[in-house]
Coordinates of C-alpha atoms and ligand atoms in Angstrom, one line a residue:
X466 CA -63.8 -8.4 164.9
X467 CA -60.1 -9.0 164.4
X468 CA -60.3 -11.6 167.2
X469 CA -63.3 -13.2 165.6
X470 CA -61.3 -13.5 162.3
X471 CA -58.4 -15.1 164.1
X472 CA -60.8 -17.5 165.7
X473 CA -62.3 -18.5 162.3
X474 CA -58.9 -18.9 160.8
X475 CA -57.9 -21.3 163.7
X476 CA -61.1 -23.4 163.3
X477 CA -60.8 -23.5 159.5
X478 CA -57.2 -24.9 159.8
X479 CA -58.2 -27.5 162.3
X480 CA -61.3 -28.5 160.4
X481 CA -59.4 -28.9 157.1
X482 CA -56.6 -30.8 158.8
X483 CA -59.2 -33.2 160.4
X484 CA -61.1 -33.9 157.2
X485 CA -60.4 -37.4 156.0
X486 CA -61.6 -37.2 152.3
X487 CA -62.1 -34.8 149.5
X488 CA -65.9 -34.9 150.2
X489 CA -65.4 -33.9 153.8
X490 CA -63.1 -31.1 152.8
X491 CA -65.8 -29.8 150.5
X492 CA -68.2 -29.7 153.5
X493 CA -65.6 -27.7 155.5
X494 CA -65.3 -25.2 152.7
X495 CA -69.1 -24.8 152.7
X496 CA -69.1 -24.3 156.5
X497 CA -66.9 -21.2 156.1
X498 CA -67.6 -19.9 152.7
X499 CA -71.1 -20.9 151.7
X500 CA -72.9 -17.8 150.2
X501 CA -75.7 -17.6 152.8
X502 CA -74.5 -19.0 156.1
X503 CA -70.8 -19.6 155.8
X504 CA -69.1 -18.4 159.0
X505 CA -66.6 -16.2 157.1
X506 CA -69.3 -14.9 154.8
X507 CA -71.5 -13.9 157.7
X508 CA -68.7 -12.1 159.3
X509 CA -67.8 -10.3 156.1
X510 CA -71.4 -9.1 155.8
X511 CA -71.0 -7.3 159.1
X512 CA -68.5 -5.0 157.5
X513 CA -71.2 -2.7 156.3
X514 CA -71.9 -1.6 159.9
X515 CA -68.4 -0.3 160.4
X516 CA -67.1 3.2 160.0
X517 CA -65.0 4.0 156.9
X518 CA -61.8 4.0 158.8
X519 CA -62.4 0.6 160.5
X520 CA -63.7 -1.0 157.3
X521 CA -60.4 -0.1 155.5
X522 CA -58.4 -1.7 158.3
X523 CA -60.5 -4.7 158.8
X524 CA -61.1 -5.2 155.1
X525 CA -57.4 -5.7 154.6
X526 CA -57.1 -8.2 157.4
X527 CA -60.2 -10.0 156.1
X528 CA -58.6 -10.5 152.7
X529 CA -55.4 -11.8 154.3
X530 CA -57.3 -14.3 156.4
X531 CA -59.4 -15.4 153.5
X532 CA -56.4 -16.2 151.3
X533 CA -54.8 -18.0 154.3
X534 CA -57.9 -20.2 154.8
X535 CA -58.0 -20.9 151.1
X536 CA -54.4 -22.0 151.2
X537 CA -55.1 -24.5 154.0
X538 CA -57.9 -26.0 151.9
X539 CA -55.8 -26.1 148.7
X540 CA -53.0 -27.7 150.5
X541 CA -55.3 -30.4 152.0
X542 CA -56.9 -31.0 148.6
X543 CA -53.5 -31.6 147.0
X544 CA -52.7 -34.1 149.7
X545 CA -55.8 -36.1 148.9
X546 CA -55.2 -36.0 145.1
X547 CA -51.6 -37.1 145.6
X548 CA -52.9 -40.2 147.5
X549 CA -55.2 -41.1 144.6
X550 CA -52.3 -40.8 142.1
X551 CA -50.0 -42.9 144.3
X552 CA -52.6 -45.6 144.5
X553 CA -52.9 -45.6 140.7
X554 CA -49.1 -45.6 140.4
X555 CA -48.8 -48.7 142.6
X556 CA -51.3 -50.8 140.6
X557 CA -50.5 -49.6 137.1
X558 CA -46.9 -48.7 137.2
X559 CA -44.4 -49.8 134.6
X560 CA -41.2 -51.0 136.2
X561 CA -38.5 -49.5 133.9
X562 CA -35.8 -51.5 135.7
X563 CA -37.4 -54.9 134.9
X564 CA -35.2 -56.8 132.4
X565 CA -36.7 -57.4 129.0
X566 CA -38.6 -60.7 128.6
X567 CA -37.4 -62.9 125.8
X568 CA -39.7 -62.3 122.8
X569 CA -40.8 -65.4 121.0
X570 CA -39.3 -65.7 117.5
X571 CA -41.4 -65.2 114.3
X572 CA -42.8 -68.4 112.9
X573 CA -42.4 -69.3 109.2
X574 CA -43.7 -71.8 106.7
X575 CA -42.6 -75.4 106.6
X576 CA -40.7 -76.3 103.4
X577 CA -43.5 -78.6 102.4
X578 CA -46.1 -75.8 102.8
X579 CA -43.8 -73.6 100.6
X580 CA -43.7 -76.3 97.9
X581 CA -47.4 -77.0 98.0
X582 CA -48.3 -73.3 98.0
X583 CA -46.0 -72.6 95.0
X584 CA -47.5 -75.6 93.1
X585 CA -51.1 -74.6 93.9
X586 CA -50.3 -71.0 92.7
X587 CA -48.8 -72.3 89.5
X588 CA -51.7 -74.6 88.8
X589 CA -54.4 -72.0 89.5
X590 CA -52.6 -69.8 87.1
X591 CA -53.2 -72.5 84.4
X592 CA -56.9 -72.7 85.3
X593 CA -56.8 -75.6 87.7
X594 CA -59.0 -75.8 90.8
X595 CA -57.5 -76.8 94.1
X596 CA -59.4 -79.7 95.7
X597 CA -59.3 -81.6 98.9
X598 CA -60.1 -85.2 99.8
X599 CA -60.4 -87.4 102.9
X600 CA -57.3 -89.0 104.5
X601 CA -59.5 -91.8 105.9
X602 CA -60.8 -93.1 102.6
X603 CA -63.2 -95.9 101.6
X604 CA -61.6 -99.0 100.1
X605 CA -63.8 -98.4 97.1
X606 CA -62.4 -95.0 96.2
X607 CA -58.8 -95.9 97.1
X608 CA -58.7 -99.1 95.1
X609 CA -61.8 -100.5 93.3
X610 CA -62.8 -97.3 91.6
X611 CA -59.2 -96.9 90.3
X612 CA -59.4 -100.3 88.6
X613 CA -57.6 -102.1 91.5
X614 CA -59.9 -104.9 92.5
X615 CA -59.5 -106.9 95.7
X616 CA -57.4 -109.6 94.1
X617 CA -55.0 -107.2 92.3
X618 CA -51.3 -107.5 93.1
X619 CA -51.1 -103.6 93.2
X620 CA -52.8 -103.8 96.6
X621 CA -49.7 -105.5 98.0
X622 CA -47.4 -102.7 97.0
X623 CA -49.8 -100.2 98.5
X624 CA -50.4 -101.9 101.8
X625 CA -51.7 -99.4 104.3
X626 CA -53.3 -98.8 107.7
X627 CA -56.7 -100.3 108.2
X628 CA -59.3 -99.4 110.8
X629 CA -60.2 -102.0 113.4
X630 CA -63.7 -103.4 112.9
X631 CA -64.0 -101.3 109.7
X632 CA -62.4 -103.3 106.8
X633 CA -64.1 -101.0 104.3
X634 CA -62.0 -98.0 105.4
X635 CA -58.3 -97.4 104.8
X636 CA -55.8 -94.5 105.3
X637 CA -55.5 -93.5 101.7
X638 CA -52.4 -94.7 100.0
X639 CA -52.4 -92.0 97.4
X640 CA -54.3 -88.9 96.4
X641 CA -55.7 -90.6 93.2
X642 CA -59.1 -91.4 94.8
X643 CA -59.9 -87.7 94.5
X644 CA -59.7 -88.2 90.7
X645 CA -63.0 -90.2 90.9
X646 CA -64.5 -88.0 93.6
X647 CA -63.8 -84.9 91.5
X648 CA -65.4 -86.3 88.3
X649 CA -68.4 -87.4 90.3
X650 CA -68.8 -84.0 91.9
X651 CA -67.8 -81.6 89.1
X652 CA -68.2 -83.6 85.9
X653 CA -66.3 -82.6 82.7
X654 CA -64.4 -80.7 81.6
X655 CA -62.2 -80.7 84.7
X656 CA -58.8 -79.4 85.7
X657 CA -57.9 -80.0 89.4
X658 CA -55.0 -80.5 91.7
X659 CA -55.1 -82.1 95.2
X660 CA -52.3 -82.0 97.7
X661 CA -52.4 -84.0 100.9
X662 CA -51.1 -86.7 103.1
X663 CA -50.9 -90.3 102.2
X664 CA -50.1 -93.4 104.2
X665 CA -48.4 -96.8 103.5
X666 CA -47.2 -99.7 105.5
X667 CA -43.5 -98.8 104.9
X668 CA -40.4 -99.3 106.9
X669 CA -38.8 -95.9 106.9
X670 CA -35.4 -94.9 105.5
X671 CA -33.8 -91.9 104.0
X672 CA -36.2 -91.9 101.1
X673 CA -39.3 -93.6 102.5
X674 CA -41.9 -92.5 105.0
X675 CA -45.1 -94.2 106.2
X676 CA -46.7 -90.8 106.0
X677 CA -45.9 -88.6 103.0
X678 CA -47.3 -86.0 100.7
X679 CA -48.5 -86.2 97.2
X680 CA -49.9 -83.7 94.7
X681 CA -52.4 -85.3 92.3
X682 CA -53.4 -83.6 89.1
X683 CA -56.3 -84.5 86.8
X684 CA -57.4 -83.0 83.5
X685 CA -60.6 -84.3 81.8
X686 CA -61.6 -82.9 78.4
X687 CA -62.1 -83.9 74.8
X688 CA -59.1 -85.1 72.8
X689 CA -56.5 -85.0 75.5
X690 CA -53.2 -86.4 74.4
X691 CA -49.8 -87.3 75.8
X692 CA -48.5 -83.9 74.4
X693 CA -50.8 -82.1 76.8
X694 CA -49.5 -84.2 79.7
X695 CA -45.8 -83.5 78.8
X696 CA -46.5 -79.8 78.4
X697 CA -48.1 -79.4 81.8
X698 CA -45.4 -81.6 83.5
X699 CA -42.6 -79.4 82.1
X700 CA -44.4 -76.3 83.3
X701 CA -44.7 -77.8 86.7
X702 CA -41.0 -78.6 87.1
X703 CA -40.0 -75.3 85.6
X704 CA -42.3 -73.5 88.1
X705 CA -40.9 -75.2 91.2
X706 CA -37.3 -75.6 90.3
X707 CA -37.1 -72.2 88.4
X708 CA -35.2 -73.8 85.6
X709 CA -36.0 -75.3 82.2
X710 CA -35.7 -79.1 82.6
X711 CA -35.4 -81.8 80.0
X712 CA -37.8 -84.7 80.5
X713 CA -38.3 -88.2 79.2
X714 CA -41.1 -90.7 79.5
X715 CA -40.6 -94.4 80.3
X716 CA -43.4 -96.9 80.4
X717 CA -44.8 -97.3 83.9
X718 CA -47.6 -99.5 85.2
X719 CA -50.5 -98.1 87.2
X720 CA -53.9 -99.9 86.8
X721 CA -55.7 -96.5 86.6
X722 CA -53.9 -95.1 83.6
X723 CA -53.4 -96.4 80.1
X724 CA -50.8 -95.8 78.9
X725 CA -48.9 -95.2 82.1
X726 CA -45.5 -93.5 82.4
X727 CA -42.7 -92.6 84.7
X728 CA -41.5 -89.2 83.8
X729 CA -37.8 -88.6 84.5
X730 CA -36.0 -85.3 84.4
X731 CA -32.4 -84.7 83.4
X732 CA -30.3 -84.5 86.5
X733 CA -29.8 -80.9 87.6
X734 CA -26.7 -81.6 89.5
X735 CA -24.6 -83.0 86.6
X736 CA -26.6 -81.9 83.6
X737 CA -27.0 -85.5 82.4
X738 CA -23.4 -86.6 82.5
X739 CA -24.0 -88.9 85.5
X740 CA -23.3 -88.3 89.2
X741 CA -24.1 -89.6 92.6
X742 CA -27.4 -87.8 92.8
X743 CA -28.8 -89.6 89.8
X744 CA -27.1 -92.9 90.5
X745 CA -24.9 -92.2 87.4
X746 CA -27.8 -92.5 85.0
X747 CA -28.1 -88.8 84.2
X748 CA -31.9 -88.9 84.9
X749 CA -34.0 -88.6 88.0
X750 CA -37.2 -90.4 88.4
X751 CA -39.8 -87.8 89.3
X752 CA -43.4 -88.2 88.2
X753 CA -45.7 -91.1 87.7
X754 CA -48.4 -90.2 85.2
X755 CA -50.5 -91.3 82.3
X756 CA -53.8 -91.0 80.4
X757 CA -56.8 -91.7 82.6
X758 CA -58.1 -95.3 82.2
X759 CA -61.6 -95.6 80.6
X760 CA -62.8 -97.6 83.6
X761 CA -61.8 -94.8 85.9
X762 CA -63.6 -92.2 83.7
X763 CA -66.7 -94.5 83.9
X764 CA -66.4 -94.8 87.7
X765 CA -66.4 -91.0 87.7
X766 CA -69.8 -91.1 86.0
X767 CA -68.6 -89.9 82.6
X768 CA -68.6 -91.5 79.1
X769 CA -65.1 -92.6 78.2
X770 CA -65.9 -92.4 74.5
X771 CA -66.6 -88.7 74.8
X772 CA -64.1 -87.8 77.5
X773 CA -60.4 -88.3 77.8
X774 CA -57.8 -87.1 80.3
X775 CA -54.5 -87.3 81.9
X776 CA -53.4 -87.6 85.6
X777 CA -50.2 -87.4 87.5
X778 CA -49.2 -88.1 91.1
X779 CA -46.3 -86.1 92.3
X780 CA -44.3 -87.2 95.3
X781 CA -44.0 -83.7 96.6
X782 CA -41.7 -84.6 99.5
X783 CA -39.2 -85.9 97.0
X784 CA -39.5 -82.7 94.9
X785 CA -39.1 -80.6 98.1
X786 CA -35.9 -82.6 98.8
X787 CA -34.5 -81.9 95.3
X788 CA -35.4 -78.2 95.5
X789 CA -33.6 -77.6 98.8
X790 CA -31.0 -80.3 98.7
X791 CA -32.4 -82.3 101.7
X792 CA -30.7 -85.7 102.0
X793 CA -33.2 -87.5 104.3
X794 CA -37.0 -87.5 104.0
X795 CA -37.3 -88.0 107.8
X796 CA -36.1 -84.4 108.5
X797 CA -39.4 -83.1 107.0
X798 CA -41.5 -84.7 109.8
X799 CA -38.8 -84.4 112.5
X800 CA -40.0 -81.1 114.0
X801 CA -36.3 -80.2 114.6
X802 CA -36.2 -76.4 114.7
X803 CA -32.6 -76.1 113.8
X804 CA -33.4 -77.9 110.6
X805 CA -36.7 -76.0 109.9
X806 CA -35.2 -72.6 110.6
X807 CA -33.0 -72.9 107.5
X808 CA -36.0 -72.3 105.2
Ligands
LIG789 N1 -51.2 -92.7 92.6 C1 -50.0 -93.2 92.1 C2 -49.1 -93.6 93.2 O1 -49.2 -93.1 94.3 C3 -49.3 -92.2 91.2 C4 -50.0 -91.9 89.9 C5 -51.0 -90.9 89.9 C6 -49.7 -92.5 88.8 C7 -51.7 -90.6 88.8 C8 -50.4 -92.2 87.6 C9 -51.3 -91.2 87.6 O2 -48.2 -94.4 93.1

């Protein structure tokens, strides 16, 4: 029986060594240890025919051999499992020696976006709605509806980009067309601001761009006066510049307002004494505005006897330049990161 045990041990070692997968190893284990017909099990069952003395001796040997065979199997099983882990390690490993890749920097808002967002927040806090309008505008809304007929000299100063084969379309020269669109769509009373891009046939220099931003404001209600206009304009400048500013009105001509004004603010650099920034006048030209012309109110589908209003058209790029001390308007569209990263 001892011989038979040695024989089984030898075969079990060979069989486990020759198995080529975990599944095969399981079959080998069955071959020797399965409850009914395992070679080792069958031999162990023969113990009952032995004398007490022999059973004691052989029983001990049998336990030894059993643990040895189990050790072969466990060893082989470990080998297979290690191979699986190695394969995973190769495909999914993190190489801790790899140098750190440069991380892309965080983006931030463009100074014009900051100015427009601040303005929009300020105006919504005063009950205004924020509206949008098309950049490619019809000639009618850009000019005619604003009391600028085809023969009007104001068309010259607002020359713009026209669309080939579509003379009735223009790249809008200002955000004022949204005044009429807003009245038509929402009626009265109305409080709205519109910020967006405008276009003009302009040779560029430090203070002119062919593509620039405006913020338009319009209020339509009963009994609107110049006092309302001045109050809101002062609020606007205080909100953006974070200072109380002194303002003055000069007459200004725009066909779509009557009366029309240029609103100037007292120079923040010299406090009104006169300096380079204000061309030694003490005042900075800031905001064209006025009371909405009855013809424009009519074009908006409202009765100008019942409804009155004011409107303004803020050159928001110029305001942005004053807020941040930017000396050339062209920086704002330049896309130069070393400029933009200052904000
Ligand atoms: N739309 C005018 C411009 O671009 C500005 C303006 C707006 C003037 C509203 C008066 C009222 O020049």
